[in-house]
Amino acid sequence: MKRILPAFLLTVAVLLSGCSTETGPTAAGGPPTTSASPAGSDTNLAARYRRADGDPDVYGIKHAKNRDGLLTLTVWTRRKSGYGSGFDKFDETLTSFLTGTGVSLLQGYVLNVYGPDGTRLHHYDTTRENSS
């Protein structure tokens, strides 16, 4: 019973999170989306990022390895149209902050930035397969 309960709770948390793992267009043909509400630890990391002179519109940051061991960065922002020509500066500031917190970016990463309604604004892949 002690092993079943944690597995059950994890399953429930994943099902209730509302996050999408899709990388392509949604079934309705629109842009990919994710939950517009990051978890508590994601908002805490974003608060630290903002205090370190990061973008004040960022309200959630999550970093995790996917099932293939690839680092994925998810950012939630209040910006509705993304970063445009300022994306490189945003990426540099974000990755510098994450490196300072101990996150290793040596193997590359995939960065997805989502707007306040959950619409993906940016998809940036620096992995070896896609950085050539």
mmCIF file with all atom_site columns, C-alpha atoms in Angstrom:
data_model
loop_
_atom_site.group_PDB
_atom_site.id
_atom_site.type_symbol
_atom_site.label_atom_id
_atom_site.label_alt_id
_atom_site.label_comp_id
_atom_site.label_asym_id
_atom_site.label_entity_id
_atom_site.label_seq_id
_atom_site.pdbx_PDB_ins_code
_atom_site.Cartn_x
_atom_site.Cartn_y
_atom_site.Cartn_z
_atom_site.occupancy
_atom_site.B_iso_or_equiv
_atom_site.pdbx_formal_charge
_atom_site.auth_seq_id
_atom_site.auth_comp_id
_atom_site.auth_asym_id
_atom_site.auth_atom_id
_atom_site.pdbx_PDB_model_num
ATOM 1   C CA . MET A 1 1   ? 0.000  0.000  0.000   1.00 0.00 ? 1   MET A CA 1
ATOM 2   C CA . LYS A 1 2   ? 2.880  2.382  0.758   1.00 0.00 ? 2   LYS A CA 1
ATOM 3   C CA . ARG A 1 3   ? 4.119  2.074  -2.847  1.00 0.00 ? 3   ARG A CA 1
ATOM 4   C CA . ILE A 1 4   ? 0.711  2.350  -4.468  1.00 0.00 ? 4   ILE A CA 1
ATOM 5   C CA . LEU A 1 5   ? -0.326 5.610  -2.802  1.00 0.00 ? 5   LEU A CA 1
ATOM 6   C CA . PRO A 1 6   ? 2.614  7.736  -4.082  1.00 0.00 ? 6   PRO A CA 1
ATOM 7   C CA . ALA A 1 7   ? 2.189  6.327  -7.599  1.00 0.00 ? 7   ALA A CA 1
ATOM 8   C CA . PHE A 1 8   ? -1.529 7.063  -7.466  1.00 0.00 ? 8   PHE A CA 1
ATOM 9   C CA . LEU A 1 9   ? -0.969 10.619 -6.222  1.00 0.00 ? 9   LEU A CA 1
ATOM 10  C CA . LEU A 1 10  ? 1.619  11.272 -8.914  1.00 0.00 ? 10  LEU A CA 1
ATOM 11  C CA . THR A 1 11  ? -0.773 10.012 -11.588 1.00 0.00 ? 11  THR A CA 1
ATOM 12  C CA . VAL A 1 12  ? -3.557 12.237 -10.271 1.00 0.00 ? 12  VAL A CA 1
ATOM 13  C CA . ALA A 1 13  ? -1.234 15.270 -10.181 1.00 0.00 ? 13  ALA A CA 1
ATOM 14  C CA . VAL A 1 14  ? -0.172 14.692 -13.784 1.00 0.00 ? 14  VAL A CA 1
ATOM 15  C CA . LEU A 1 15  ? -3.739 14.274 -14.961 1.00 0.00 ? 15  LEU A CA 1
ATOM 16  C CA . LEU A 1 16  ? -4.936 17.388 -13.143 1.00 0.00 ? 16  LEU A CA 1
ATOM 17  C CA . SER A 1 17  ? -2.013 19.596 -14.161 1.00 0.00 ? 17  SER A CA 1
ATOM 18  C CA . GLY A 1 18  ? -3.591 20.538 -17.478 1.00 0.00 ? 18  GLY A CA 1
ATOM 19  C CA . CYS A 1 19  ? -0.213 20.723 -19.212 1.00 0.00 ? 19  CYS A CA 1
ATOM 20  C CA . SER A 1 20  ? 0.184  19.645 -22.784 1.00 0.00 ? 20  SER A CA 1
ATOM 21  C CA . THR A 1 21  ? 3.193  17.712 -24.015 1.00 0.00 ? 21  THR A CA 1
ATOM 22  C CA . GLU A 1 22  ? 2.291  18.309 -27.653 1.00 0.00 ? 22  GLU A CA 1
ATOM 23  C CA . THR A 1 23  ? 4.917  19.933 -29.816 1.00 0.00 ? 23  THR A CA 1
ATOM 24  C CA . GLY A 1 24  ? 2.798  20.443 -32.909 1.00 0.00 ? 24  GLY A CA 1
ATOM 25  C CA . PRO A 1 25  ? -0.494 22.166 -33.597 1.00 0.00 ? 25  PRO A CA 1
ATOM 26  C CA . THR A 1 26  ? -3.440 21.257 -31.413 1.00 0.00 ? 26  THR A CA 1
ATOM 27  C CA . ALA A 1 27  ? -6.255 19.071 -32.646 1.00 0.00 ? 27  ALA A CA 1
ATOM 28  C CA . ALA A 1 28  ? -8.223 22.210 -33.529 1.00 0.00 ? 28  ALA A CA 1
ATOM 29  C CA . GLY A 1 29  ? -5.373 23.345 -35.787 1.00 0.00 ? 29  GLY A CA 1
ATOM 30  C CA . GLY A 1 30  ? -4.239 26.215 -33.561 1.00 0.00 ? 30  GLY A CA 1
ATOM 31  C CA . PRO A 1 31  ? -0.835 26.864 -32.033 1.00 0.00 ? 31  PRO A CA 1
ATOM 32  C CA . PRO A 1 32  ? 0.456  24.582 -29.269 1.00 0.00 ? 32  PRO A CA 1
ATOM 33  C CA . THR A 1 33  ? -0.661 25.522 -25.784 1.00 0.00 ? 33  THR A CA 1
ATOM 34  C CA . THR A 1 34  ? 0.128  24.677 -22.175 1.00 0.00 ? 34  THR A CA 1
ATOM 35  C CA . SER A 1 35  ? -1.338 25.550 -18.836 1.00 0.00 ? 35  SER A CA 1
ATOM 36  C CA . ALA A 1 36  ? -1.404 29.306 -18.226 1.00 0.00 ? 36  ALA A CA 1
ATOM 37  C CA . SER A 1 37  ? -0.738 28.620 -14.546 1.00 0.00 ? 37  SER A CA 1
ATOM 38  C CA . PRO A 1 38  ? 2.733  27.429 -13.502 1.00 0.00 ? 38  PRO A CA 1
ATOM 39  C CA . ALA A 1 39  ? 3.223  25.418 -10.303 1.00 0.00 ? 39  ALA A CA 1
ATOM 40  C CA . GLY A 1 40  ? 4.374  27.038 -7.055  1.00 0.00 ? 40  GLY A CA 1
ATOM 41  C CA . SER A 1 41  ? 8.031  26.099 -7.463  1.00 0.00 ? 41  SER A CA 1
ATOM 42  C CA . ASP A 1 42  ? 7.924  27.462 -11.024 1.00 0.00 ? 42  ASP A CA 1
ATOM 43  C CA . THR A 1 43  ? 6.630  30.822 -9.786  1.00 0.00 ? 43  THR A CA 1
ATOM 44  C CA . ASN A 1 44  ? 9.275  30.931 -7.046  1.00 0.00 ? 44  ASN A CA 1
ATOM 45  C CA . LEU A 1 45  ? 12.054 30.401 -9.596  1.00 0.00 ? 45  LEU A CA 1
ATOM 46  C CA . ALA A 1 46  ? 10.544 33.132 -11.776 1.00 0.00 ? 46  ALA A CA 1
ATOM 47  C CA . ALA A 1 47  ? 10.489 35.525 -8.807  1.00 0.00 ? 47  ALA A CA 1
ATOM 48  C CA . ARG A 1 48  ? 14.199 34.869 -8.225  1.00 0.00 ? 48  ARG A CA 1
ATOM 49  C CA . TYR A 1 49  ? 14.830 35.462 -11.945 1.00 0.00 ? 49  TYR A CA 1
ATOM 50  C CA . ARG A 1 50  ? 12.981 38.795 -11.859 1.00 0.00 ? 50  ARG A CA 1
ATOM 51  C CA . ARG A 1 51  ? 14.952 39.892 -8.762  1.00 0.00 ? 51  ARG A CA 1
ATOM 52  C CA . ALA A 1 52  ? 18.162 39.082 -10.678 1.00 0.00 ? 52  ALA A CA 1
ATOM 53  C CA . ASP A 1 53  ? 17.201 41.687 -13.332 1.00 0.00 ? 53  ASP A CA 1
ATOM 54  C CA . GLY A 1 54  ? 15.279 39.195 -15.447 1.00 0.00 ? 54  GLY A CA 1
ATOM 55  C CA . ASP A 1 55  ? 12.244 40.112 -17.524 1.00 0.00 ? 55  ASP A CA 1
ATOM 56  C CA . PRO A 1 56  ? 9.533  41.469 -15.189 1.00 0.00 ? 56  PRO A CA 1
ATOM 57  C CA . ASP A 1 57  ? 6.823  39.847 -17.359 1.00 0.00 ? 57  ASP A CA 1
ATOM 58  C CA . VAL A 1 58  ? 8.011  36.294 -16.582 1.00 0.00 ? 58  VAL A CA 1
ATOM 59  C CA . TYR A 1 59  ? 5.820  34.652 -13.942 1.00 0.00 ? 59  TYR A CA 1
ATOM 60  C CA . GLY A 1 60  ? 6.850  31.005 -14.263 1.00 0.00 ? 60  GLY A CA 1
ATOM 61  C CA . ILE A 1 61  ? 10.016 29.070 -15.130 1.00 0.00 ? 61  ILE A CA 1
ATOM 62  C CA . LYS A 1 62  ? 10.336 25.304 -15.176 1.00 0.00 ? 62  LYS A CA 1
ATOM 63  C CA . HIS A 1 63  ? 13.341 23.199 -16.125 1.00 0.00 ? 63  HIS A CA 1
ATOM 64  C CA . ALA A 1 64  ? 13.239 19.426 -16.409 1.00 0.00 ? 64  ALA A CA 1
ATOM 65  C CA . LYS A 1 65  ? 14.624 16.607 -18.492 1.00 0.00 ? 65  LYS A CA 1
ATOM 66  C CA . ASN A 1 66  ? 12.169 14.844 -20.774 1.00 0.00 ? 66  ASN A CA 1
ATOM 67  C CA . ARG A 1 67  ? 11.974 11.069 -21.253 1.00 0.00 ? 67  ARG A CA 1
ATOM 68  C CA . ASP A 1 68  ? 14.913 11.247 -23.702 1.00 0.00 ? 68  ASP A CA 1
ATOM 69  C CA . GLY A 1 69  ? 17.109 13.099 -21.182 1.00 0.00 ? 69  GLY A CA 1
ATOM 70  C CA . LEU A 1 70  ? 16.777 16.401 -23.066 1.00 0.00 ? 70  LEU A CA 1
ATOM 71  C CA . LEU A 1 71  ? 16.589 19.546 -20.932 1.00 0.00 ? 71  LEU A CA 1
ATOM 72  C CA . THR A 1 72  ? 13.357 21.405 -21.516 1.00 0.00 ? 72  THR A CA 1
ATOM 73  C CA . LEU A 1 73  ? 12.804 24.936 -20.291 1.00 0.00 ? 73  LEU A CA 1
ATOM 74  C CA . THR A 1 74  ? 9.261  26.225 -20.012 1.00 0.00 ? 74  THR A CA 1
ATOM 75  C CA . VAL A 1 75  ? 8.625  29.911 -19.412 1.00 0.00 ? 75  VAL A CA 1
ATOM 76  C CA . TRP A 1 76  ? 5.309  31.604 -18.761 1.00 0.00 ? 76  TRP A CA 1
ATOM 77  C CA . THR A 1 77  ? 5.161  35.327 -19.583 1.00 0.00 ? 77  THR A CA 1
ATOM 78  C CA . ARG A 1 78  ? 2.539  38.048 -19.443 1.00 0.00 ? 78  ARG A CA 1
ATOM 79  C CA . ARG A 1 79  ? 3.631  39.183 -22.914 1.00 0.00 ? 79  ARG A CA 1
ATOM 80  C CA . LYS A 1 80  ? 0.945  38.458 -25.462 1.00 0.00 ? 80  LYS A CA 1
ATOM 81  C CA . SER A 1 81  ? 3.061  38.645 -28.606 1.00 0.00 ? 81  SER A CA 1
ATOM 82  C CA . GLY A 1 82  ? 6.428  37.295 -27.470 1.00 0.00 ? 82  GLY A CA 1
ATOM 83  C CA . TYR A 1 83  ? 9.876  38.845 -27.583 1.00 0.00 ? 83  TYR A CA 1
ATOM 84  C CA . GLY A 1 84  ? 10.343 39.518 -31.298 1.00 0.00 ? 84  GLY A CA 1
ATOM 85  C CA . SER A 1 85  ? 13.814 40.846 -32.067 1.00 0.00 ? 85  SER A CA 1
ATOM 86  C CA . GLY A 1 86  ? 14.626 40.897 -28.320 1.00 0.00 ? 86  GLY A CA 1
ATOM 87  C CA . PHE A 1 87  ? 14.398 37.109 -28.044 1.00 0.00 ? 87  PHE A CA 1
ATOM 88  C CA . ASP A 1 88  ? 18.187 36.557 -28.153 1.00 0.00 ? 88  ASP A CA 1
ATOM 89  C CA . LYS A 1 89  ? 18.694 38.938 -25.219 1.00 0.00 ? 89  LYS A CA 1
ATOM 90  C CA . PHE A 1 90  ? 15.849 37.247 -23.311 1.00 0.00 ? 90  PHE A CA 1
ATOM 91  C CA . ASP A 1 91  ? 17.366 33.799 -23.949 1.00 0.00 ? 91  ASP A CA 1
ATOM 92  C CA . GLU A 1 92  ? 20.817 34.995 -22.876 1.00 0.00 ? 92  GLU A CA 1
ATOM 93  C CA . THR A 1 93  ? 19.514 36.516 -19.633 1.00 0.00 ? 93  THR A CA 1
ATOM 94  C CA . LEU A 1 94  ? 17.411 33.448 -18.817 1.00 0.00 ? 94  LEU A CA 1
ATOM 95  C CA . THR A 1 95  ? 20.139 30.902 -19.510 1.00 0.00 ? 95  THR A CA 1
ATOM 96  C CA . SER A 1 96  ? 22.726 32.945 -17.609 1.00 0.00 ? 96  SER A CA 1
ATOM 97  C CA . PHE A 1 97  ? 20.401 33.007 -14.601 1.00 0.00 ? 97  PHE A CA 1
ATOM 98  C CA . LEU A 1 98  ? 19.673 29.265 -14.814 1.00 0.00 ? 98  LEU A CA 1
ATOM 99  C CA . THR A 1 99  ? 23.370 28.435 -15.155 1.00 0.00 ? 99  THR A CA 1
ATOM 100 C CA . GLY A 1 100 ? 23.969 30.479 -12.008 1.00 0.00 ? 100 GLY A CA 1
ATOM 101 C CA . THR A 1 101 ? 21.437 28.318 -10.170 1.00 0.00 ? 101 THR A CA 1
ATOM 102 C CA . GLY A 1 102 ? 23.268 25.128 -11.187 1.00 0.00 ? 102 GLY A CA 1
ATOM 103 C CA . VAL A 1 103 ? 21.310 24.108 -14.287 1.00 0.00 ? 103 VAL A CA 1
ATOM 104 C CA . SER A 1 104 ? 23.660 22.586 -16.880 1.00 0.00 ? 104 SER A CA 1
ATOM 105 C CA . LEU A 1 105 ? 23.018 23.676 -20.457 1.00 0.00 ? 105 LEU A CA 1
ATOM 106 C CA . LEU A 1 106 ? 26.056 21.922 -21.966 1.00 0.00 ? 106 LEU A CA 1
ATOM 107 C CA . GLN A 1 107 ? 23.979 19.345 -23.840 1.00 0.00 ? 107 GLN A CA 1
ATOM 108 C CA . GLY A 1 108 ? 21.637 21.971 -25.259 1.00 0.00 ? 108 GLY A CA 1
ATOM 109 C CA . TYR A 1 109 ? 18.031 22.640 -24.369 1.00 0.00 ? 109 TYR A CA 1
ATOM 110 C CA . VAL A 1 110 ? 14.588 23.245 -25.790 1.00 0.00 ? 110 VAL A CA 1
ATOM 111 C CA . LEU A 1 111 ? 12.946 26.478 -24.675 1.00 0.00 ? 111 LEU A CA 1
ATOM 112 C CA . ASN A 1 112 ? 9.209  27.011 -24.971 1.00 0.00 ? 112 ASN A CA 1
ATOM 113 C CA . VAL A 1 113 ? 7.741  30.374 -23.995 1.00 0.00 ? 113 VAL A CA 1
ATOM 114 C CA . TYR A 1 114 ? 4.004  30.619 -23.361 1.00 0.00 ? 114 TYR A CA 1
ATOM 115 C CA . GLY A 1 115 ? 1.831  33.711 -23.186 1.00 0.00 ? 115 GLY A CA 1
ATOM 116 C CA . PRO A 1 116 ? -0.787 34.469 -20.540 1.00 0.00 ? 116 PRO A CA 1
ATOM 117 C CA . ASP A 1 117 ? -3.483 32.519 -22.392 1.00 0.00 ? 117 ASP A CA 1
ATOM 118 C CA . GLY A 1 118 ? -1.262 29.447 -22.763 1.00 0.00 ? 118 GLY A CA 1
ATOM 119 C CA . THR A 1 119 ? -0.392 29.999 -26.434 1.00 0.00 ? 119 THR A CA 1
ATOM 120 C CA . ARG A 1 120 ? 3.183  29.086 -27.327 1.00 0.00 ? 120 ARG A CA 1
ATOM 121 C CA . LEU A 1 121 ? 4.982  32.254 -28.390 1.00 0.00 ? 121 LEU A CA 1
ATOM 122 C CA . HIS A 1 122 ? 8.475  30.838 -28.966 1.00 0.00 ? 122 HIS A CA 1
ATOM 123 C CA . HIS A 1 123 ? 10.041 27.428 -29.535 1.00 0.00 ? 123 HIS A CA 1
ATOM 124 C CA . TYR A 1 124 ? 13.850 27.457 -29.507 1.00 0.00 ? 124 TYR A CA 1
ATOM 125 C CA . ASP A 1 125 ? 15.912 24.260 -29.811 1.00 0.00 ? 125 ASP A CA 1
ATOM 126 C CA . THR A 1 126 ? 19.678 24.344 -29.136 1.00 0.00 ? 126 THR A CA 1
ATOM 127 C CA . THR A 1 127 ? 20.260 20.616 -29.110 1.00 0.00 ? 127 THR A CA 1
ATOM 128 C CA . ARG A 1 128 ? 23.061 19.218 -31.276 1.00 0.00 ? 128 ARG A CA 1
ATOM 129 C CA . GLU A 1 129 ? 20.641 17.831 -33.855 1.00 0.00 ? 129 GLU A CA 1
ATOM 130 C CA . ASN A 1 130 ? 19.051 21.245 -34.357 1.00 0.00 ? 130 ASN A CA 1
ATOM 131 C CA . SER A 1 131 ? 21.901 23.710 -33.767 1.00 0.00 ? 131 SER A CA 1
ATOM 132 C CA . SER A 1 132 ? 23.732 23.174 -37.053 1.00 0.00 ? 132 SER A CA 1
#
